[in-house]
Amino acid sequence: MAKLIDGKKISQEIKDELKEKVVALKAEGKTGALAVIQVGEDPASSVYVRNKKNACAYIGIESLAYELPESTTEEELLKLIEELNEKEKVRGILVQLPLPSHICEDKVIQAISPEKDVDGFHPQSVGAMTIGEKSFLSCTPSGIIQLLKRSGVEIEGKHCVVIGRSNIVGKPMALLMLRENATVTIAHSRTKNLPELCKQADILIVAIGKPRFIGAEYVKEGAVVIDVGIHRDENNKLCGDVKFDEVEPIASAITPVPGGVGPMTIAMLMSNCVQSIEEKRR
Ligand code: GUN
């Protein structure tokens, strides 16, 4: 039976550490706010945005909510970002993705000042991460690193297979695992012999976006399995990209869905916000 990697508990630990840090920073006169922008009313995005605001309140930093109508133009959004870039008290700017199709996401991401890019999506942040310079790290991948480290999973020298090559998860995940001295393979929709390849992984990180796709035939006995997916199945029950019931008996450790990777993304966003407040030049 696999050890359950408890993202809820680990994210709570991180938020409690951050809460203490915020108190100490306030005592030094260092404060700041996170601006959270949502365009439109996608229900999933609304849940994420609400959770982000609640997390800010929990650790003791201010959040500024911008809930804009679906009809907002790209120009209007870029203008708001420009204003927030200039605002001294705003230390982080987060634009919830996906954006409506009439707005270019790349343009919006690139408009955010790298100093306030707490999502770690700006090309400057990604470039810095790639060459190992200090930057804001993309929250889901850095949350997974924390999950592994805080669960006592050794990364160095291990073969890690990352399934998925998105800019938000797969690519930065592979780079962060490389930085931790894993041997990394990135698999994707065109990869040949996916089950055989995955079966070689000591650590299998699954971010394909297909409900219950990865079964026992993909997993080596004793592997650590990290499931990034989150979906609602036909019975409205939350599930991941992994067939949990089938894989759990084979793995040595596995993340559940919900309660695995999900809560870590927000904890790491909070960590980036605190880092931004801490590093503010005065
Ligand atoms: N949409 C899904 N995940 C994320 C995330 O980590 N950040 C933002 N801004 N939007 C998202």
PDB file of C-alpha atoms and ligand atoms in Angstrom:
ATOM      1  CA  MET A   1       0.000   0.000   0.000  1.00  0.00           C
ATOM      2  CA  ALA A   2       1.317   3.409  -0.960  1.00  0.00           C
ATOM      3  CA  LYS A   3       1.995   6.246   1.432  1.00  0.00           C
ATOM      4  CA  LEU A   4      -0.475   9.066   0.788  1.00  0.00           C
ATOM      5  CA  ILE A   5       1.260  12.361   0.076  1.00  0.00           C
ATOM      6  CA  ASP A   6      -0.965  14.798   1.945  1.00  0.00           C
ATOM      7  CA  GLY A   7      -0.988  18.089   0.053  1.00  0.00           C
ATOM      8  CA  LYS A   8      -3.613  19.555   2.332  1.00  0.00           C
ATOM      9  CA  LYS A   9      -1.447  19.067   5.404  1.00  0.00           C
ATOM     10  CA  ILE A  10       1.807  20.174   3.733  1.00  0.00           C
ATOM     11  CA  SER A  11       0.186  23.279   2.216  1.00  0.00           C
ATOM     12  CA  GLN A  12      -1.184  24.151   5.657  1.00  0.00           C
ATOM     13  CA  GLU A  13       2.314  23.868   7.146  1.00  0.00           C
ATOM     14  CA  ILE A  14       3.660  26.191   4.460  1.00  0.00           C
ATOM     15  CA  LYS A  15       0.866  28.734   4.984  1.00  0.00           C
ATOM     16  CA  ASP A  16       1.478  28.685   8.734  1.00  0.00           C
ATOM     17  CA  GLU A  17       5.209  29.327   8.169  1.00  0.00           C
ATOM     18  CA  LEU A  18       4.311  32.186   5.837  1.00  0.00           C
ATOM     19  CA  LYS A  19       1.843  33.647   8.334  1.00  0.00           C
ATOM     20  CA  GLU A  20       4.666  33.933  10.879  1.00  0.00           C
ATOM     21  CA  LYS A  21       6.966  35.446   8.281  1.00  0.00           C
ATOM     22  CA  VAL A  22       4.333  38.069   7.376  1.00  0.00           C
ATOM     23  CA  VAL A  23       4.142  39.120  11.039  1.00  0.00           C
ATOM     24  CA  ALA A  24       7.933  39.521  11.143  1.00  0.00           C
ATOM     25  CA  LEU A  25       7.955  41.492   7.882  1.00  0.00           C
ATOM     26  CA  LYS A  26       5.196  43.787   9.142  1.00  0.00           C
ATOM     27  CA  ALA A  27       7.322  44.518  12.216  1.00  0.00           C
ATOM     28  CA  GLU A  28      10.044  45.709   9.802  1.00  0.00           C
ATOM     29  CA  GLY A  29       7.486  47.888   8.013  1.00  0.00           C
ATOM     30  CA  LYS A  30       7.340  45.599   4.976  1.00  0.00           C
ATOM     31  CA  THR A  31       3.822  45.060   3.653  1.00  0.00           C
ATOM     32  CA  GLY A  32       2.185  44.646   0.280  1.00  0.00           C
ATOM     33  CA  ALA A  33      -0.854  43.434  -1.581  1.00  0.00           C
ATOM     34  CA  LEU A  34      -1.659  40.820  -4.221  1.00  0.00           C
ATOM     35  CA  ALA A  35      -3.844  42.024  -7.095  1.00  0.00           C
ATOM     36  CA  VAL A  36      -6.042  39.224  -8.451  1.00  0.00           C
ATOM     37  CA  ILE A  37      -7.671  39.829 -11.823  1.00  0.00           C
ATOM     38  CA  GLN A  38     -10.443  37.681 -13.254  1.00  0.00           C
ATOM     39  CA  VAL A  39     -12.045  38.382 -16.637  1.00  0.00           C
ATOM     40  CA  GLY A  40     -15.458  36.770 -17.110  1.00  0.00           C
ATOM     41  CA  GLU A  41     -17.250  34.344 -14.866  1.00  0.00           C
ATOM     42  CA  ASP A  42     -15.839  30.894 -15.560  1.00  0.00           C
ATOM     43  CA  PRO A  43     -17.039  28.943 -12.490  1.00  0.00           C
ATOM     44  CA  ALA A  44     -13.765  27.002 -12.014  1.00  0.00           C
ATOM     45  CA  SER A  45     -11.777  30.257 -12.187  1.00  0.00           C
ATOM     46  CA  SER A  46     -14.137  31.858  -9.666  1.00  0.00           C
ATOM     47  CA  VAL A  47     -13.381  29.041  -7.192  1.00  0.00           C
ATOM     48  CA  TYR A  48      -9.604  29.401  -7.690  1.00  0.00           C
ATOM     49  CA  VAL A  49      -9.784  33.179  -7.322  1.00  0.00           C
ATOM     50  CA  ARG A  50     -11.836  32.901  -4.132  1.00  0.00           C
ATOM     51  CA  ASN A  51      -9.351  30.398  -2.693  1.00  0.00           C
ATOM     52  CA  LYS A  52      -6.464  32.736  -3.526  1.00  0.00           C
ATOM     53  CA  LYS A  53      -8.167  35.662  -1.769  1.00  0.00           C
ATOM     54  CA  ASN A  54      -8.901  33.460   1.276  1.00  0.00           C
ATOM     55  CA  ALA A  55      -5.273  32.321   1.403  1.00  0.00           C
ATOM     56  CA  CYS A  56      -4.107  35.969   1.400  1.00  0.00           C
ATOM     57  CA  ALA A  57      -6.442  36.716   4.302  1.00  0.00           C
ATOM     58  CA  TYR A  58      -5.156  33.646   6.161  1.00  0.00           C
ATOM     59  CA  ILE A  59      -1.469  34.549   5.938  1.00  0.00           C
ATOM     60  CA  GLY A  60      -2.209  38.213   6.597  1.00  0.00           C
ATOM     61  CA  ILE A  61      -1.590  39.978   3.307  1.00  0.00           C
ATOM     62  CA  GLU A  62      -4.024  42.240   1.528  1.00  0.00           C
ATOM     63  CA  SER A  63      -5.678  41.133  -1.703  1.00  0.00           C
ATOM     64  CA  LEU A  64      -7.190  43.487  -4.252  1.00  0.00           C
ATOM     65  CA  ALA A  65      -9.849  41.847  -6.400  1.00  0.00           C
ATOM     66  CA  TYR A  66     -10.543  42.986  -9.956  1.00  0.00           C
ATOM     67  CA  GLU A  67     -13.556  41.138 -11.331  1.00  0.00           C
ATOM     68  CA  LEU A  68     -13.937  42.341 -14.895  1.00  0.00           C
ATOM     69  CA  PRO A  69     -16.729  41.544 -17.357  1.00  0.00           C
ATOM     70  CA  GLU A  70     -16.230  39.045 -20.185  1.00  0.00           C
ATOM     71  CA  SER A  71     -16.499  41.987 -22.613  1.00  0.00           C
ATOM     72  CA  THR A  72     -13.318  43.629 -21.262  1.00  0.00           C
ATOM     73  CA  THR A  73     -10.983  44.464 -24.152  1.00  0.00           C
ATOM     74  CA  GLU A  74      -7.329  43.496 -24.303  1.00  0.00           C
ATOM     75  CA  GLU A  75      -6.452  47.175 -24.246  1.00  0.00           C
ATOM     76  CA  GLU A  76      -8.435  47.762 -21.053  1.00  0.00           C
ATOM     77  CA  LEU A  77      -6.802  44.793 -19.343  1.00  0.00           C
ATOM     78  CA  LEU A  78      -3.319  45.897 -20.401  1.00  0.00           C
ATOM     79  CA  LYS A  79      -4.047  49.389 -19.075  1.00  0.00           C
ATOM     80  CA  LEU A  80      -5.085  47.982 -15.678  1.00  0.00           C
ATOM     81  CA  ILE A  81      -1.897  45.893 -15.515  1.00  0.00           C
ATOM     82  CA  GLU A  82       0.148  48.990 -16.369  1.00  0.00           C
ATOM     83  CA  GLU A  83      -1.484  50.856 -13.472  1.00  0.00           C
ATOM     84  CA  LEU A  84      -0.871  47.971 -11.072  1.00  0.00           C
ATOM     85  CA  ASN A  85       2.767  47.737 -12.215  1.00  0.00           C
ATOM     86  CA  GLU A  86       3.162  51.354 -11.061  1.00  0.00           C
ATOM     87  CA  LYS A  87       1.321  50.946  -7.757  1.00  0.00           C
ATOM     88  CA  GLU A  88       3.832  50.815  -4.924  1.00  0.00           C
ATOM     89  CA  LYS A  89       1.739  48.720  -2.555  1.00  0.00           C
ATOM     90  CA  VAL A  90       0.953  46.036  -5.130  1.00  0.00           C
ATOM     91  CA  ARG A  91       3.711  43.404  -4.818  1.00  0.00           C
ATOM     92  CA  GLY A  92       2.061  40.691  -6.893  1.00  0.00           C
ATOM     93  CA  ILE A  93      -0.189  40.666  -9.967  1.00  0.00           C
ATOM     94  CA  LEU A  94      -2.108  37.553 -10.885  1.00  0.00           C
ATOM     95  CA  VAL A  95      -4.309  37.296 -13.966  1.00  0.00           C
ATOM     96  CA  GLN A  96      -6.420  34.161 -13.713  1.00  0.00           C
ATOM     97  CA  LEU A  97      -6.180  32.004 -16.839  1.00  0.00           C
ATOM     98  CA  PRO A  98      -7.768  31.075 -19.184  1.00  0.00           C
ATOM     99  CA  LEU A  99      -8.720  34.486 -20.561  1.00  0.00           C
ATOM    100  CA  PRO A 100     -11.600  35.003 -23.035  1.00  0.00           C
ATOM    101  CA  SER A 101     -10.460  34.146 -26.570  1.00  0.00           C
ATOM    102  CA  HIS A 102     -10.410  37.788 -27.747  1.00  0.00           C
ATOM    103  CA  ILE A 103      -7.531  38.529 -25.342  1.00  0.00           C
ATOM    104  CA  CYS A 104      -3.987  37.318 -26.092  1.00  0.00           C
ATOM    105  CA  GLU A 105      -2.689  35.545 -22.980  1.00  0.00           C
ATOM    106  CA  ASP A 106       0.976  35.890 -23.955  1.00  0.00           C
ATOM    107  CA  LYS A 107       0.623  39.643 -24.370  1.00  0.00           C
ATOM    108  CA  VAL A 108      -1.031  39.917 -20.957  1.00  0.00           C
ATOM    109  CA  ILE A 109       1.584  37.764 -19.208  1.00  0.00           C
ATOM    110  CA  GLN A 110       4.356  39.820 -20.769  1.00  0.00           C
ATOM    111  CA  ALA A 111       2.758  43.077 -19.619  1.00  0.00           C
ATOM    112  CA  ILE A 112       3.155  42.115 -15.948  1.00  0.00           C
ATOM    113  CA  SER A 113       6.317  43.543 -14.409  1.00  0.00           C
ATOM    114  CA  PRO A 114       8.707  40.605 -13.723  1.00  0.00           C
ATOM    115  CA  GLU A 115       9.146  42.073 -10.218  1.00  0.00           C
ATOM    116  CA  LYS A 116       5.451  41.355  -9.561  1.00  0.00           C
ATOM    117  CA  ASP A 117       5.089  38.161 -11.593  1.00  0.00           C
ATOM    118  CA  VAL A 118       4.069  35.903  -8.688  1.00  0.00           C
ATOM    119  CA  ASP A 119       2.703  33.257 -11.092  1.00  0.00           C
ATOM    120  CA  GLY A 120       6.196  32.893 -12.584  1.00  0.00           C
ATOM    121  CA  PHE A 121       4.787  32.911 -16.124  1.00  0.00           C
ATOM    122  CA  HIS A 122       6.702  35.911 -17.571  1.00  0.00           C
ATOM    123  CA  PRO A 123       9.412  34.918 -20.080  1.00  0.00           C
ATOM    124  CA  GLN A 124      11.994  36.657 -17.849  1.00  0.00           C
ATOM    125  CA  SER A 125      10.960  34.492 -14.865  1.00  0.00           C
ATOM    126  CA  VAL A 126      10.977  31.343 -16.998  1.00  0.00           C
ATOM    127  CA  GLY A 127      14.400  32.225 -18.459  1.00  0.00           C
ATOM    128  CA  ALA A 128      15.863  32.900 -15.011  1.00  0.00           C
ATOM    129  CA  MET A 129      14.515  29.597 -13.707  1.00  0.00           C
ATOM    130  CA  THR A 130      15.973  27.776 -16.718  1.00  0.00           C
ATOM    131  CA  ILE A 131      19.514  28.994 -16.010  1.00  0.00           C
ATOM    132  CA  GLY A 132      19.161  28.578 -12.244  1.00  0.00           C
ATOM    133  CA  GLU A 133      18.959  32.268 -11.321  1.00  0.00           C
ATOM    134  CA  LYS A 134      16.657  33.453  -8.573  1.00  0.00           C
ATOM    135  CA  SER A 135      13.163  34.214  -9.848  1.00  0.00           C
ATOM    136  CA  PHE A 136       9.525  33.556  -9.083  1.00  0.00           C
ATOM    137  CA  LEU A 137       8.919  29.868  -9.707  1.00  0.00           C
ATOM    138  CA  SER A 138       5.780  28.631 -11.381  1.00  0.00           C
ATOM    139  CA  CYS A 139       3.492  27.615  -8.484  1.00  0.00           C
ATOM    140  CA  THR A 140       2.288  24.107  -9.367  1.00  0.00           C
ATOM    141  CA  PRO A 141       5.744  22.706 -10.227  1.00  0.00           C
ATOM    142  CA  SER A 142       7.419  24.343  -7.223  1.00  0.00           C
ATOM    143  CA  GLY A 143       4.575  23.007  -5.053  1.00  0.00           C
ATOM    144  CA  ILE A 144       5.314  19.497  -6.314  1.00  0.00           C
ATOM    145  CA  ILE A 145       9.003  19.896  -5.400  1.00  0.00           C
ATOM    146  CA  GLN A 146       7.895  20.884  -1.883  1.00  0.00           C
ATOM    147  CA  LEU A 147       5.503  17.907  -1.696  1.00  0.00           C
ATOM    148  CA  LEU A 148       8.327  15.528  -2.588  1.00  0.00           C
ATOM    149  CA  LYS A 149      10.894  17.105  -0.254  1.00  0.00           C
ATOM    150  CA  ARG A 150       8.553  17.418   2.704  1.00  0.00           C
ATOM    151  CA  SER A 151       7.419  13.798   2.241  1.00  0.00           C
ATOM    152  CA  GLY A 152      11.018  12.601   2.373  1.00  0.00           C
ATOM    153  CA  VAL A 153      11.180  11.503  -1.287  1.00  0.00           C
ATOM    154  CA  GLU A 154      14.750  11.650  -2.539  1.00  0.00           C
ATOM    155  CA  ILE A 155      14.980  13.260  -5.997  1.00  0.00           C
ATOM    156  CA  GLU A 156      18.702  13.260  -6.772  1.00  0.00           C
ATOM    157  CA  GLY A 157      19.729  10.575  -9.244  1.00  0.00           C
ATOM    158  CA  LYS A 158      16.167   9.337  -9.716  1.00  0.00           C
ATOM    159  CA  HIS A 159      14.578   8.868 -13.119  1.00  0.00           C
ATOM    160  CA  CYS A 160      11.639  11.227 -13.343  1.00  0.00           C
ATOM    161  CA  VAL A 161       9.148  10.994 -16.193  1.00  0.00           C
ATOM    162  CA  VAL A 162       6.949  14.071 -16.625  1.00  0.00           C
ATOM    163  CA  ILE A 163       3.912  13.467 -18.832  1.00  0.00           C
ATOM    164  CA  GLY A 164       2.776  16.777 -20.327  1.00  0.00           C
ATOM    165  CA  ARG A 165       4.682  19.706 -21.821  1.00  0.00           C
ATOM    166  CA  SER A 166       2.558  22.754 -21.038  1.00  0.00           C
ATOM    167  CA  ASN A 167       4.216  26.061 -20.193  1.00  0.00           C
ATOM    168  CA  ILE A 168       2.403  26.144 -16.842  1.00  0.00           C
ATOM    169  CA  VAL A 169       3.229  22.645 -15.578  1.00  0.00           C
ATOM    170  CA  GLY A 170       5.124  20.144 -17.758  1.00  0.00           C
ATOM    171  CA  LYS A 171       8.065  22.240 -18.969  1.00  0.00           C
ATOM    172  CA  PRO A 172       8.832  24.073 -15.693  1.00  0.00           C
ATOM    173  CA  MET A 173       8.309  20.804 -13.785  1.00  0.00           C
ATOM    174  CA  ALA A 174      10.970  19.065 -15.867  1.00  0.00           C
ATOM    175  CA  LEU A 175      13.398  21.962 -15.335  1.00  0.00           C
ATOM    176  CA  LEU A 176      12.868  22.026 -11.565  1.00  0.00           C
ATOM    177  CA  MET A 177      13.393  18.266 -11.304  1.00  0.00           C
ATOM    178  CA  LEU A 178      16.583  18.675 -13.335  1.00  0.00           C
ATOM    179  CA  ARG A 179      17.679  21.390 -10.918  1.00  0.00           C
ATOM    180  CA  GLU A 180      17.182  18.845  -8.112  1.00  0.00           C
ATOM    181  CA  ASN A 181      19.542  16.479  -9.982  1.00  0.00           C
ATOM    182  CA  ALA A 182      16.938  14.031 -11.257  1.00  0.00           C
ATOM    183  CA  THR A 183      17.360  12.404 -14.662  1.00  0.00           C
ATOM    184  CA  VAL A 184      14.368  13.769 -16.529  1.00  0.00           C
ATOM    185  CA  THR A 185      12.286  12.535 -19.463  1.00  0.00           C
ATOM    186  CA  ILE A 186       9.413  14.613 -20.844  1.00  0.00           C
ATOM    187  CA  ALA A 187       6.651  12.579 -22.457  1.00  0.00           C
ATOM    188  CA  HIS A 188       3.718  14.012 -24.426  1.00  0.00           C
ATOM    189  CA  SER A 189       0.881  13.165 -26.792  1.00  0.00           C
ATOM    190  CA  ARG A 190       3.269  12.119 -29.591  1.00  0.00           C
ATOM    191  CA  THR A 191       5.518   9.971 -27.393  1.00  0.00           C
ATOM    192  CA  LYS A 192       5.818   6.373 -28.579  1.00  0.00           C
ATOM    193  CA  ASN A 193       5.372   3.421 -26.203  1.00  0.00           C
ATOM    194  CA  LEU A 194       4.167   5.620 -23.344  1.00  0.00           C
ATOM    195  CA  PRO A 195       3.384   2.757 -20.909  1.00  0.00           C
ATOM    196  CA  GLU A 196       6.876   1.221 -21.338  1.00  0.00           C
ATOM    197  CA  LEU A 197       8.549   4.591 -20.884  1.00  0.00           C
ATOM    198  CA  CYS A 198       6.510   5.487 -17.800  1.00  0.00           C
ATOM    199  CA  LYS A 199       7.254   2.087 -16.308  1.00  0.00           C
ATOM    200  CA  GLN A 200      10.912   3.121 -16.116  1.00  0.00           C
ATOM    201  CA  ALA A 201      10.129   6.079 -13.862  1.00  0.00           C
ATOM    202  CA  ASP A 202      11.115   6.205 -10.193  1.00  0.00           C
ATOM    203  CA  ILE A 203       9.027   9.373  -9.977  1.00  0.00           C
ATOM    204  CA  LEU A 204       6.088   9.726 -12.377  1.00  0.00           C
ATOM    205  CA  ILE A 205       4.515  13.170 -12.660  1.00  0.00           C
ATOM    206  CA  VAL A 206       1.263  13.110 -14.596  1.00  0.00           C
ATOM    207  CA  ALA A 207      -0.114  16.296 -16.146  1.00  0.00           C
ATOM    208  CA  ILE A 208      -1.984  15.166 -19.238  1.00  0.00           C
ATOM    209  CA  GLY A 209      -5.397  16.575 -18.512  1.00  0.00           C
ATOM    210  CA  LYS A 210      -7.315  13.347 -19.218  1.00  0.00           C
ATOM    211  CA  PRO A 211      -9.436  11.858 -16.451  1.00  0.00           C
ATOM    212  CA  ARG A 212      -8.244   8.485 -15.066  1.00  0.00           C
ATOM    213  CA  PHE A 213      -5.859   7.918 -18.001  1.00  0.00           C
ATOM    214  CA  ILE A 214      -2.886   6.347 -16.216  1.00  0.00           C
ATOM    215  CA  GLY A 215      -3.452   2.787 -15.025  1.00  0.00           C
ATOM    216  CA  ALA A 216      -1.285   0.065 -13.507  1.00  0.00           C
ATOM    217  CA  GLU A 217       0.404  -0.736 -16.843  1.00  0.00           C
ATOM    218  CA  TYR A 218       2.204   2.652 -16.690  1.00  0.00           C
ATOM    219  CA  VAL A 219       3.661   2.318 -13.202  1.00  0.00           C
ATOM    220  CA  LYS A 220       6.729   0.534 -11.861  1.00  0.00           C
ATOM    221  CA  GLU A 221       6.445  -1.281  -8.537  1.00  0.00           C
ATOM    222  CA  GLY A 222       7.517   1.169  -5.820  1.00  0.00           C
ATOM    223  CA  ALA A 223       7.339   4.323  -7.961  1.00  0.00           C
ATOM    224  CA  VAL A 224       6.262   7.696  -6.540  1.00  0.00           C
ATOM    225  CA  VAL A 225       3.234   8.992  -8.473  1.00  0.00           C
ATOM    226  CA  ILE A 226       2.222  12.652  -8.573  1.00  0.00           C
ATOM    227  CA  ASP A 227      -1.160  13.418 -10.144  1.00  0.00           C
ATOM    228  CA  VAL A 228      -1.608  17.001 -11.358  1.00  0.00           C
ATOM    229  CA  GLY A 229      -4.990  16.444 -13.025  1.00  0.00           C
ATOM    230  CA  ILE A 230      -8.317  17.505 -11.600  1.00  0.00           C
ATOM    231  CA  HIS A 231     -11.610  16.621 -13.272  1.00  0.00           C
ATOM    232  CA  ARG A 232     -15.207  15.856 -12.469  1.00  0.00           C
ATOM    233  CA  ASP A 233     -16.262  12.403 -13.561  1.00  0.00           C
ATOM    234  CA  GLU A 234     -19.687  11.296 -14.842  1.00  0.00           C
ATOM    235  CA  ASN A 235     -20.932  11.066 -11.221  1.00  0.00           C
ATOM    236  CA  ASN A 236     -19.701  14.603 -10.471  1.00  0.00           C
ATOM    237  CA  LYS A 237     -16.911  13.172  -8.307  1.00  0.00           C
ATOM    238  CA  LEU A 238     -13.445  14.755  -8.413  1.00  0.00           C
ATOM    239  CA  CYS A 239     -10.729  12.617  -9.970  1.00  0.00           C
ATOM    240  CA  GLY A 240      -7.226  13.012 -11.373  1.00  0.00           C
ATOM    241  CA  ASP A 241      -5.334  11.839 -14.463  1.00  0.00           C
ATOM    242  CA  VAL A 242      -4.430   8.629 -12.615  1.00  0.00           C
ATOM    243  CA  LYS A 243      -6.637   5.597 -11.908  1.00  0.00           C
ATOM    244  CA  PHE A 244      -6.000   5.921  -8.197  1.00  0.00           C
ATOM    245  CA  ASP A 245      -7.504   2.591  -7.090  1.00  0.00           C
ATOM    246  CA  GLU A 246      -5.459   0.692  -9.642  1.00  0.00           C
ATOM    247  CA  VAL A 247      -2.128   2.512  -9.152  1.00  0.00           C
ATOM    248  CA  GLU A 248      -2.131   2.981  -5.381  1.00  0.00           C
ATOM    249  CA  PRO A 249      -1.346  -0.687  -4.570  1.00  0.00           C
ATOM    250  CA  ILE A 250       1.739  -0.583  -6.862  1.00  0.00           C
ATOM    251  CA  ALA A 251       3.190   2.808  -5.933  1.00  0.00           C
ATOM    252  CA  SER A 252       5.326   3.504  -2.851  1.00  0.00           C
ATOM    253  CA  ALA A 253       3.748   6.959  -2.515  1.00  0.00           C
ATOM    254  CA  ILE A 254       0.956   8.771  -4.359  1.00  0.00           C
ATOM    255  CA  THR A 255      -0.932  12.065  -4.248  1.00  0.00           C
ATOM    256  CA  PRO A 256      -4.723  11.886  -3.883  1.00  0.00           C
ATOM    257  CA  VAL A 257      -7.166  14.030  -5.881  1.00  0.00           C
ATOM    258  CA  PRO A 258      -8.432  16.199  -4.293  1.00  0.00           C
ATOM    259  CA  GLY A 259      -5.982  17.020  -1.502  1.00  0.00           C
ATOM    260  CA  GLY A 260      -2.703  16.377  -3.313  1.00  0.00           C
ATOM    261  CA  VAL A 261      -1.159  18.852  -5.739  1.00  0.00           C
ATOM    262  CA  GLY A 262      -4.111  21.300  -5.806  1.00  0.00           C
ATOM    263  CA  PRO A 263      -3.668  22.961  -2.402  1.00  0.00           C
ATOM    264  CA  MET A 264       0.091  23.315  -3.011  1.00  0.00           C
ATOM    265  CA  THR A 265      -0.366  25.688  -5.952  1.00  0.00           C
ATOM    266  CA  ILE A 266      -1.993  28.286  -3.729  1.00  0.00           C
ATOM    267  CA  ALA A 267       0.536  27.789  -0.920  1.00  0.00           C
ATOM    268  CA  MET A 268       3.376  28.454  -3.378  1.00  0.00           C
ATOM    269  CA  LEU A 269       1.579  31.499  -4.765  1.00  0.00           C
ATOM    270  CA  MET A 270       1.489  32.836  -1.213  1.00  0.00           C
ATOM    271  CA  SER A 271       5.170  31.995  -0.850  1.00  0.00           C
ATOM    272  CA  ASN A 272       5.951  34.015  -4.005  1.00  0.00           C
ATOM    273  CA  CYS A 273       3.904  36.954  -2.660  1.00  0.00           C
ATOM    274  CA  VAL A 274       5.819  36.909   0.627  1.00  0.00           C
ATOM    275  CA  GLN A 275       9.114  36.672  -1.301  1.00  0.00           C
ATOM    276  CA  SER A 276       8.054  39.722  -3.313  1.00  0.00           C
ATOM    277  CA  ILE A 277       7.192  41.715  -0.185  1.00  0.00           C
ATOM    278  CA  GLU A 278      10.488  40.677   1.405  1.00  0.00           C
ATOM    279  CA  GLU A 279      12.595  41.617  -1.617  1.00  0.00           C
ATOM    280  CA  LYS A 280      11.018  44.981  -2.261  1.00  0.00           C
ATOM    281  CA  ARG A 281      13.685  47.602  -2.739  1.00  0.00           C
ATOM    282  CA  ARG A 282      13.217  50.686  -0.589  1.00  0.00           C
TER     283      ARG A 282
HETATM  284  N1  GUN B   1      -5.272  28.852 -14.294  1.00  0.00           N
HETATM  285  C1  GUN B   1      -4.990  27.573 -13.949  1.00  0.00           C
HETATM  286  N2  GUN B   1      -3.902  27.533 -13.164  1.00  0.00           N
HETATM  287  C2  GUN B   1      -3.474  28.803 -13.013  1.00  0.00           C
HETATM  288  C3  GUN B   1      -2.402  29.393 -12.296  1.00  0.00           C
HETATM  289  O1  GUN B   1      -1.575  28.744 -11.640  1.00  0.00           O
HETATM  290  N3  GUN B   1      -2.323  30.749 -12.383  1.00  0.00           N
HETATM  291  C4  GUN B   1      -3.189  31.483 -13.117  1.00  0.00           C
HETATM  292  N4  GUN B   1      -3.002  32.798 -13.161  1.00  0.00           N
HETATM  293  N5  GUN B   1      -4.185  30.970 -13.797  1.00  0.00           N
HETATM  294  C5  GUN B   1      -4.326  29.628 -13.731  1.00  0.00           C
END
